[in-house]
PDB file of C-alpha atoms in Angstrom:
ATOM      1  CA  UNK A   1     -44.349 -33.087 -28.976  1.00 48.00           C
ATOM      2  CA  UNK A   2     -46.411 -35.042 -25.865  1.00 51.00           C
ATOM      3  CA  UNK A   3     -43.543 -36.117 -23.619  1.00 51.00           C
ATOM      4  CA  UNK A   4     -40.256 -33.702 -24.945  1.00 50.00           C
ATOM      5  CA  UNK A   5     -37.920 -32.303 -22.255  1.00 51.00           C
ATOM      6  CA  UNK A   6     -36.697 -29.361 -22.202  1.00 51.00           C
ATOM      7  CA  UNK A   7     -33.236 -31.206 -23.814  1.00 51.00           C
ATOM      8  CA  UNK A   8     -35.401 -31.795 -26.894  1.00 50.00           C
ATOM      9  CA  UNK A   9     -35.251 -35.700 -26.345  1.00 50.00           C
ATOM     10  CA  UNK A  10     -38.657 -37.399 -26.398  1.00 53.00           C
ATOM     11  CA  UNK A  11     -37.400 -38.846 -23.247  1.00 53.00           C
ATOM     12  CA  UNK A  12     -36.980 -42.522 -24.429  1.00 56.00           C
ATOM     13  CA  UNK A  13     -33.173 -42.314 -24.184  1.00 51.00           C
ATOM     14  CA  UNK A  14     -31.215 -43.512 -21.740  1.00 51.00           C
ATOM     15  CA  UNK A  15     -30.632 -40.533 -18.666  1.00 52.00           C
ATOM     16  CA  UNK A  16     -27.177 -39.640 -18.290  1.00 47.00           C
ATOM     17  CA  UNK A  17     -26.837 -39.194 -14.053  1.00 52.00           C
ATOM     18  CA  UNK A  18     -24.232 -36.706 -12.931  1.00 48.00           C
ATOM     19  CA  UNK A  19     -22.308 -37.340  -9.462  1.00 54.00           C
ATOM     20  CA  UNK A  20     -22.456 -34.779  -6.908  1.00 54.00           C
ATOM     21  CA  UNK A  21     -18.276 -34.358  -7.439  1.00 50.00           C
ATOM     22  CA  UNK A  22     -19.370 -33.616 -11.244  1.00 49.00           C
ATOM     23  CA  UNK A  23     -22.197 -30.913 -10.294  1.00 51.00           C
ATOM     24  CA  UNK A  24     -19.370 -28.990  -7.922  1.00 52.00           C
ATOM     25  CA  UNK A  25     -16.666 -28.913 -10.338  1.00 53.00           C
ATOM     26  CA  UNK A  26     -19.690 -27.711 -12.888  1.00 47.00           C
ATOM     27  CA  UNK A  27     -20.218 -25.051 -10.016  1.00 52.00           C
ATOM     28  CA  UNK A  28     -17.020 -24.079  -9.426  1.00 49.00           C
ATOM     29  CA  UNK A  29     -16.343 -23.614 -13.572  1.00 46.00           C
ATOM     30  CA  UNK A  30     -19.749 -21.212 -13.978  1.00 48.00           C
ATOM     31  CA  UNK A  31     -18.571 -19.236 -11.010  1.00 53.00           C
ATOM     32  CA  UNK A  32     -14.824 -19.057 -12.177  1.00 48.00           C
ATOM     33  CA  UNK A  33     -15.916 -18.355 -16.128  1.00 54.00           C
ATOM     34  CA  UNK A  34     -16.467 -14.836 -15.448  1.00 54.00           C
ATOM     35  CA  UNK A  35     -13.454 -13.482 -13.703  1.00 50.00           C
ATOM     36  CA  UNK A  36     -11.995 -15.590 -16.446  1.00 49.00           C
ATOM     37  CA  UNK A  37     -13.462 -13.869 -19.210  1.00 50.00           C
ATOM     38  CA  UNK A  38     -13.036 -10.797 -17.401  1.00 57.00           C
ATOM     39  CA  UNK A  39      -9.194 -11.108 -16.910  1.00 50.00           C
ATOM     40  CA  UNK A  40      -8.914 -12.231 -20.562  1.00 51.00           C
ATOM     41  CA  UNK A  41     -10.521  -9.035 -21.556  1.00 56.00           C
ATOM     42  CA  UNK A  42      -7.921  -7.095 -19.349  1.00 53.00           C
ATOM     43  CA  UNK A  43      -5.248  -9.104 -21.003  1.00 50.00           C
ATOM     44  CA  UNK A  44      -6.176  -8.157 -24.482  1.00 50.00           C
ATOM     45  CA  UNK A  45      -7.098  -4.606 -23.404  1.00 52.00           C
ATOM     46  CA  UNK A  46      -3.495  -3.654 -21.683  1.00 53.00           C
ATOM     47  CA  UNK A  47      -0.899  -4.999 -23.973  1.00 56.00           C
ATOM     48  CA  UNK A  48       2.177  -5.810 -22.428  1.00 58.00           C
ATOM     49  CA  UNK A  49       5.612  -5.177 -23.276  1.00 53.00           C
ATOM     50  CA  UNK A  50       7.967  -8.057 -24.585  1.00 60.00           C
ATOM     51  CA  UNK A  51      10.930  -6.590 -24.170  1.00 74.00           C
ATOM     52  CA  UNK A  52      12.646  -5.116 -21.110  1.00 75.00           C
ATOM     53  CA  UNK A  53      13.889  -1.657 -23.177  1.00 74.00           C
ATOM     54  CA  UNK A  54      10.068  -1.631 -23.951  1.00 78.00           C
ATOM     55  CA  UNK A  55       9.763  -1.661 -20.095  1.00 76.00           C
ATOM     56  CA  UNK A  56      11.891   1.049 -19.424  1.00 76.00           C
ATOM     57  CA  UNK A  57      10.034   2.929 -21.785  1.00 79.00           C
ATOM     58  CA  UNK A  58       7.114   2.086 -20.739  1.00 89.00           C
ATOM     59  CA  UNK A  59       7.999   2.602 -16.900  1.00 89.00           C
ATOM     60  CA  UNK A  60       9.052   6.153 -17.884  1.00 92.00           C
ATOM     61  CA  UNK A  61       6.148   6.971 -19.130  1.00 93.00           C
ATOM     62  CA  UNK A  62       4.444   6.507 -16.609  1.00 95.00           C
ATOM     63  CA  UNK A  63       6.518   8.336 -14.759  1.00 95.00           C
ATOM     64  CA  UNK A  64       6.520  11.416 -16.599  1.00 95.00           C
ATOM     65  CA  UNK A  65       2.745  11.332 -16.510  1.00 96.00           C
ATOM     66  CA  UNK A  66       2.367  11.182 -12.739  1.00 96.00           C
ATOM     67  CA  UNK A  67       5.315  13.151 -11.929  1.00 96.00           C
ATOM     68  CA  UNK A  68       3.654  15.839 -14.197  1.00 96.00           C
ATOM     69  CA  UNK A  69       0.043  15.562 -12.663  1.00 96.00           C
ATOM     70  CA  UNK A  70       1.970  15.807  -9.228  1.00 96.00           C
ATOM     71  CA  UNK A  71       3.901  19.312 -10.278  1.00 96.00           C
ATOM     72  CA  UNK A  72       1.048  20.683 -12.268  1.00 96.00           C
ATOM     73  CA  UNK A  73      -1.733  20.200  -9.181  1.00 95.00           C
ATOM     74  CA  UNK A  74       0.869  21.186  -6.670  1.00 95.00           C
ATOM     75  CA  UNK A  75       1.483  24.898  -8.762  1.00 95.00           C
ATOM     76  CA  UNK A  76      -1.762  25.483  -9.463  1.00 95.00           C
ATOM     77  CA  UNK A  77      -3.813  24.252  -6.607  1.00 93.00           C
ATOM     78  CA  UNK A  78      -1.564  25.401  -3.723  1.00 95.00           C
ATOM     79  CA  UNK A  79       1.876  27.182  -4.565  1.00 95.00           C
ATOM     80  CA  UNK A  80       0.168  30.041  -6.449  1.00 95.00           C
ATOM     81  CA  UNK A  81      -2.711  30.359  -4.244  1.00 95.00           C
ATOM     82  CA  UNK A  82      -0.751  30.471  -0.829  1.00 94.00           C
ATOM     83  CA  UNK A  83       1.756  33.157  -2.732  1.00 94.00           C
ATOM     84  CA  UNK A  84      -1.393  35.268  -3.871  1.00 95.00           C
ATOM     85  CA  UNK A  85      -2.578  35.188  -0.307  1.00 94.00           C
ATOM     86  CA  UNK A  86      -5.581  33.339  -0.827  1.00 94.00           C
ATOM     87  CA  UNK A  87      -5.065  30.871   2.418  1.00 94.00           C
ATOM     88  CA  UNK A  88      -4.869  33.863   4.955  1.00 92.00           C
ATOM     89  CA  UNK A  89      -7.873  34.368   7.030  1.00 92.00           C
ATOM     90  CA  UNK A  90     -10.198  36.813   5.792  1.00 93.00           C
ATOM     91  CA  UNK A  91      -9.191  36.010   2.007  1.00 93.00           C
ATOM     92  CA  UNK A  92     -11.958  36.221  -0.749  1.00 94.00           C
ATOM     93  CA  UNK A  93     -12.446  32.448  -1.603  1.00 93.00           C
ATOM     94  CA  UNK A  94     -10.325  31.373   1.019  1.00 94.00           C
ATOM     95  CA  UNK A  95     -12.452  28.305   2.063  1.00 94.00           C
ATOM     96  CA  UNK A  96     -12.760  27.368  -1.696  1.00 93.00           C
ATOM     97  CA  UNK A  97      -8.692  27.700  -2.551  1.00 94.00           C
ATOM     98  CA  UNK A  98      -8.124  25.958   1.060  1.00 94.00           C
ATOM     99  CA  UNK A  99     -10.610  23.018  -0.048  1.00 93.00           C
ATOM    100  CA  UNK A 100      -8.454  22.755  -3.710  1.00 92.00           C
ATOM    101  CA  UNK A 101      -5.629  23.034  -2.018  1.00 94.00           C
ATOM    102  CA  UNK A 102      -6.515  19.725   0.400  1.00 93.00           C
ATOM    103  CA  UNK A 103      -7.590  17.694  -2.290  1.00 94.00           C
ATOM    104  CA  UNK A 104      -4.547  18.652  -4.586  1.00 94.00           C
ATOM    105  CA  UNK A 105      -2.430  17.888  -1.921  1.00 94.00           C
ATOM    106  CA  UNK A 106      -3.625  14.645  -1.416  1.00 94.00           C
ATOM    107  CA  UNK A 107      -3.813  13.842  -5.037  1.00 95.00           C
ATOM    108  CA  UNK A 108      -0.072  15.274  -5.392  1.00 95.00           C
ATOM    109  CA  UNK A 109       0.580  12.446  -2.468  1.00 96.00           C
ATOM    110  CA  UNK A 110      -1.057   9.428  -4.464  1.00 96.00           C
ATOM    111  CA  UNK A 111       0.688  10.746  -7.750  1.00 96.00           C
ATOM    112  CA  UNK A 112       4.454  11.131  -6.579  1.00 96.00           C
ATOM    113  CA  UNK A 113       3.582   8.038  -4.682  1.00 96.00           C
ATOM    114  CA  UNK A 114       3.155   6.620  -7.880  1.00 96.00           C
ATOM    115  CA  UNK A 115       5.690   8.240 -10.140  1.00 96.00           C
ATOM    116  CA  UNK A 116       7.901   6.308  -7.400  1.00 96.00           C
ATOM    117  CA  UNK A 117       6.535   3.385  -7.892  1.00 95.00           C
ATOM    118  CA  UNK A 118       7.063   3.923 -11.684  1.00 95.00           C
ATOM    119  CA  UNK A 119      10.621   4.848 -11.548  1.00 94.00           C
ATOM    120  CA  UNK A 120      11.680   1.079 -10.272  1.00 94.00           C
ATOM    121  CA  UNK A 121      10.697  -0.198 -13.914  1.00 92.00           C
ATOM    122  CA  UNK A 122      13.852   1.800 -15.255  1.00 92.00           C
ATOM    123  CA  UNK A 123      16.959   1.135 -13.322  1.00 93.00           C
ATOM    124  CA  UNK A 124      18.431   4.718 -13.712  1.00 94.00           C
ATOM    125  CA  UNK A 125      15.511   6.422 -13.329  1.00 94.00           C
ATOM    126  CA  UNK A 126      15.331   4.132  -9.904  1.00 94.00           C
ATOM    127  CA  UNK A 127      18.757   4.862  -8.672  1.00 95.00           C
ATOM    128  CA  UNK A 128      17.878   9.297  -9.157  1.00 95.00           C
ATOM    129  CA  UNK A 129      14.829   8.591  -7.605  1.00 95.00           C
ATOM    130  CA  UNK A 130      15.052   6.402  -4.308  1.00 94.00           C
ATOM    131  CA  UNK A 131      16.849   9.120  -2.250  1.00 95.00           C
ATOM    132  CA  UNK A 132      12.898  10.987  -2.921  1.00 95.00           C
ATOM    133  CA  UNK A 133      11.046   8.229  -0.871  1.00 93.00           C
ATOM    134  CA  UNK A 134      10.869  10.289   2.086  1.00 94.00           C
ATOM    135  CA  UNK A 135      10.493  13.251   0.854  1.00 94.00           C
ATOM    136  CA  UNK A 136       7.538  12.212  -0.724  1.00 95.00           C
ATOM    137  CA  UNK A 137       6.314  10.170   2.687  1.00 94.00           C
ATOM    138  CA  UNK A 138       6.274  13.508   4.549  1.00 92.00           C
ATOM    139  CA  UNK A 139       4.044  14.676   2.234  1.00 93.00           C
ATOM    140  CA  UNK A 140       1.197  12.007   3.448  1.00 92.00           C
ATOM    141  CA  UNK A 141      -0.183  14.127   6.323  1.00 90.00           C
ATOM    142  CA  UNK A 142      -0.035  17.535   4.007  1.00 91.00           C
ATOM    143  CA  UNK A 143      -3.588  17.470   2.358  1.00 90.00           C
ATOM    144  CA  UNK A 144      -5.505  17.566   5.397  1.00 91.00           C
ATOM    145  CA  UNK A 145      -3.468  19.936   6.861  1.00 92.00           C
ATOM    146  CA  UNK A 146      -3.275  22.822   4.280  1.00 92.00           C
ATOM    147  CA  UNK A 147      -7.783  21.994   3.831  1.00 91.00           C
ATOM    148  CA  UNK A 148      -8.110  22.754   7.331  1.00 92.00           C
ATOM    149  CA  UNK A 149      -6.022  25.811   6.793  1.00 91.00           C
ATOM    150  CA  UNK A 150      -3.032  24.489   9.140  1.00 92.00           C
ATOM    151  CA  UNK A 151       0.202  24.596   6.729  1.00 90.00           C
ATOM    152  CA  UNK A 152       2.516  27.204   6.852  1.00 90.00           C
ATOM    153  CA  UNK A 153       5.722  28.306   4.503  1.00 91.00           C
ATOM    154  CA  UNK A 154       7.527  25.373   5.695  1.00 92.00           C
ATOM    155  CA  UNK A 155       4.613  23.131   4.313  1.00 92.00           C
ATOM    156  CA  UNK A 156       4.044  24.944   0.661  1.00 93.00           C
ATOM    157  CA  UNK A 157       7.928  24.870   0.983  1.00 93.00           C
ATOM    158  CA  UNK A 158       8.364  20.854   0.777  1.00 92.00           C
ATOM    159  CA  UNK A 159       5.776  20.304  -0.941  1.00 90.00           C
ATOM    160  CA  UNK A 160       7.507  22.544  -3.900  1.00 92.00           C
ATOM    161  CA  UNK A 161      11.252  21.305  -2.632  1.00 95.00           C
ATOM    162  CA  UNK A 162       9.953  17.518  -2.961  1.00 95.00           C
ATOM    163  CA  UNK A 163       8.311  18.308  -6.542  1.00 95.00           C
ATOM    164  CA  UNK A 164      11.236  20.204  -7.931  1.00 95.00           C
ATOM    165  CA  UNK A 165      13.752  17.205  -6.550  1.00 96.00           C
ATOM    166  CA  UNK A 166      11.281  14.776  -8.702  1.00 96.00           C
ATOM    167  CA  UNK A 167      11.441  17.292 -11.752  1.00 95.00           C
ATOM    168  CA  UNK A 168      15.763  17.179 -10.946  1.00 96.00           C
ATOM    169  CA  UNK A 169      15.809  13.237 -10.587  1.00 95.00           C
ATOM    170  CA  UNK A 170      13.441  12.575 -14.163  1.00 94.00           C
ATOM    171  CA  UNK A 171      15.471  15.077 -15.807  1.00 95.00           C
ATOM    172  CA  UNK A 172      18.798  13.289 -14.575  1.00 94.00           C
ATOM    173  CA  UNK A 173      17.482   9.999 -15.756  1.00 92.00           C
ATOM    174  CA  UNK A 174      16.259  11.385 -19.096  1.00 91.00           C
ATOM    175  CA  UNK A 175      12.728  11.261 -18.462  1.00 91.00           C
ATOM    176  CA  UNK A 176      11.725  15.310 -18.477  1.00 93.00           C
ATOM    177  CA  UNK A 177       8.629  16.551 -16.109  1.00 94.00           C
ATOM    178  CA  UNK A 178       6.815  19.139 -16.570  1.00 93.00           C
ATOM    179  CA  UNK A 179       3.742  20.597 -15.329  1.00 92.00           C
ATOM    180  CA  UNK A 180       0.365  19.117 -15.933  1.00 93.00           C
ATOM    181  CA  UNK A 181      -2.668  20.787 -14.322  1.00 91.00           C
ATOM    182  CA  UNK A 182      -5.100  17.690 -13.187  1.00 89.00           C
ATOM    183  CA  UNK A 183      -8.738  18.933 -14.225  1.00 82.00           C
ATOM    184  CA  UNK A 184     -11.079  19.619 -10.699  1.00 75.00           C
ATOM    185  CA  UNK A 185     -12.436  15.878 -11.643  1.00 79.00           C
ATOM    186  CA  UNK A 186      -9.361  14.380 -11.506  1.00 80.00           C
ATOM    187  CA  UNK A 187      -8.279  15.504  -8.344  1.00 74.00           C
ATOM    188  CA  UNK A 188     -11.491  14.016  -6.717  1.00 71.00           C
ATOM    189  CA  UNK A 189     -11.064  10.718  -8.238  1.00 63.00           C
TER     190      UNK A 189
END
């Protein structure tokens, strides 16, 4: 084996020369296979639908499920707390509810956000929701506001006015919400 490369050929052959053009488009195809592979694996991993009733359905869903995270966090994490006191100064656990309550409120925000973004999949569910897009904007501010102890009725107010008009506006379009209580490790994420 005196003389092999590394190709296996005893080097006696002729040498096949690559042009520089050749060697970047090799470059650019190694760097590229990955995100390739990676996006095929997505592909194959999320199926998507073929039809648009499939869609709907889909878009629903989707829906429901944030919609429901929303409400659920929302009840649990700051509604019932504020009514059982737990926000007023001097409150056993106060700091603890008021740090929930923050990170609830912001994860109420992202989901409604998204249960919005959901709803244009399914035209009706669209149309009963659209009139919610500010509602749910003036929520944005809300989660750093009720962690630093800040919000008031009017605050725990719309944030349960804006939920129950999402609840109204699934139920409306057929696509039922109910509440869903996020575990803690959810609501950091």
């Amino acid at each position: 084996m005196v003389g092999a490369t590394a190709c296996g050929s005893g080097g006696t052959g002729p040498r096949e020369e690559l042009s520089a053009a050749s060697m970047g488009e090799l470059a650019a195809l190694a760097a590229a296979e990955p995100v390739a592979a990676e996006a095929d694996e997505l592909a194959a991993a999320t199926p998507s639908p073929s039809t648009s009733a499939e869609k709907q359905k889909f878009a629903k869903t989707r829906f429901v499920a944030n919609a429901s995270l929303a409400a659920g966090a929302t009840y649990q994490w700051i509604v019932k707390p504020y009514r059982a006191g737990k926000f007023k100064k001097g409150a056993k656990g106060r700091t603890f509810a008021l740090i929930k309550a923050g990170l609830a409120g912001a994860f109420a925000y992202n989901r409604l956000k998204a249960a919005a973004e959901n709803a244009k999949g399914d035209p009706l569910l669209a149309k009963a929701v659209a009139p919610l897009t500010a509602g749910i904007e003036s929520l944005k501010g809300l989660g750093s506001k009720l962690r630093k102890g800040q919000a008031g009725d009017g605050d725990i107010d719309s944030f349960d006015s804006v939920i129950n008009s999402v609840k109204e506006a699934g139920q409306s379009a057929g696509a039922v919400v109910t509440d869903k209580v996020p575990s803690a490790s959810q609501l950091g994420s």
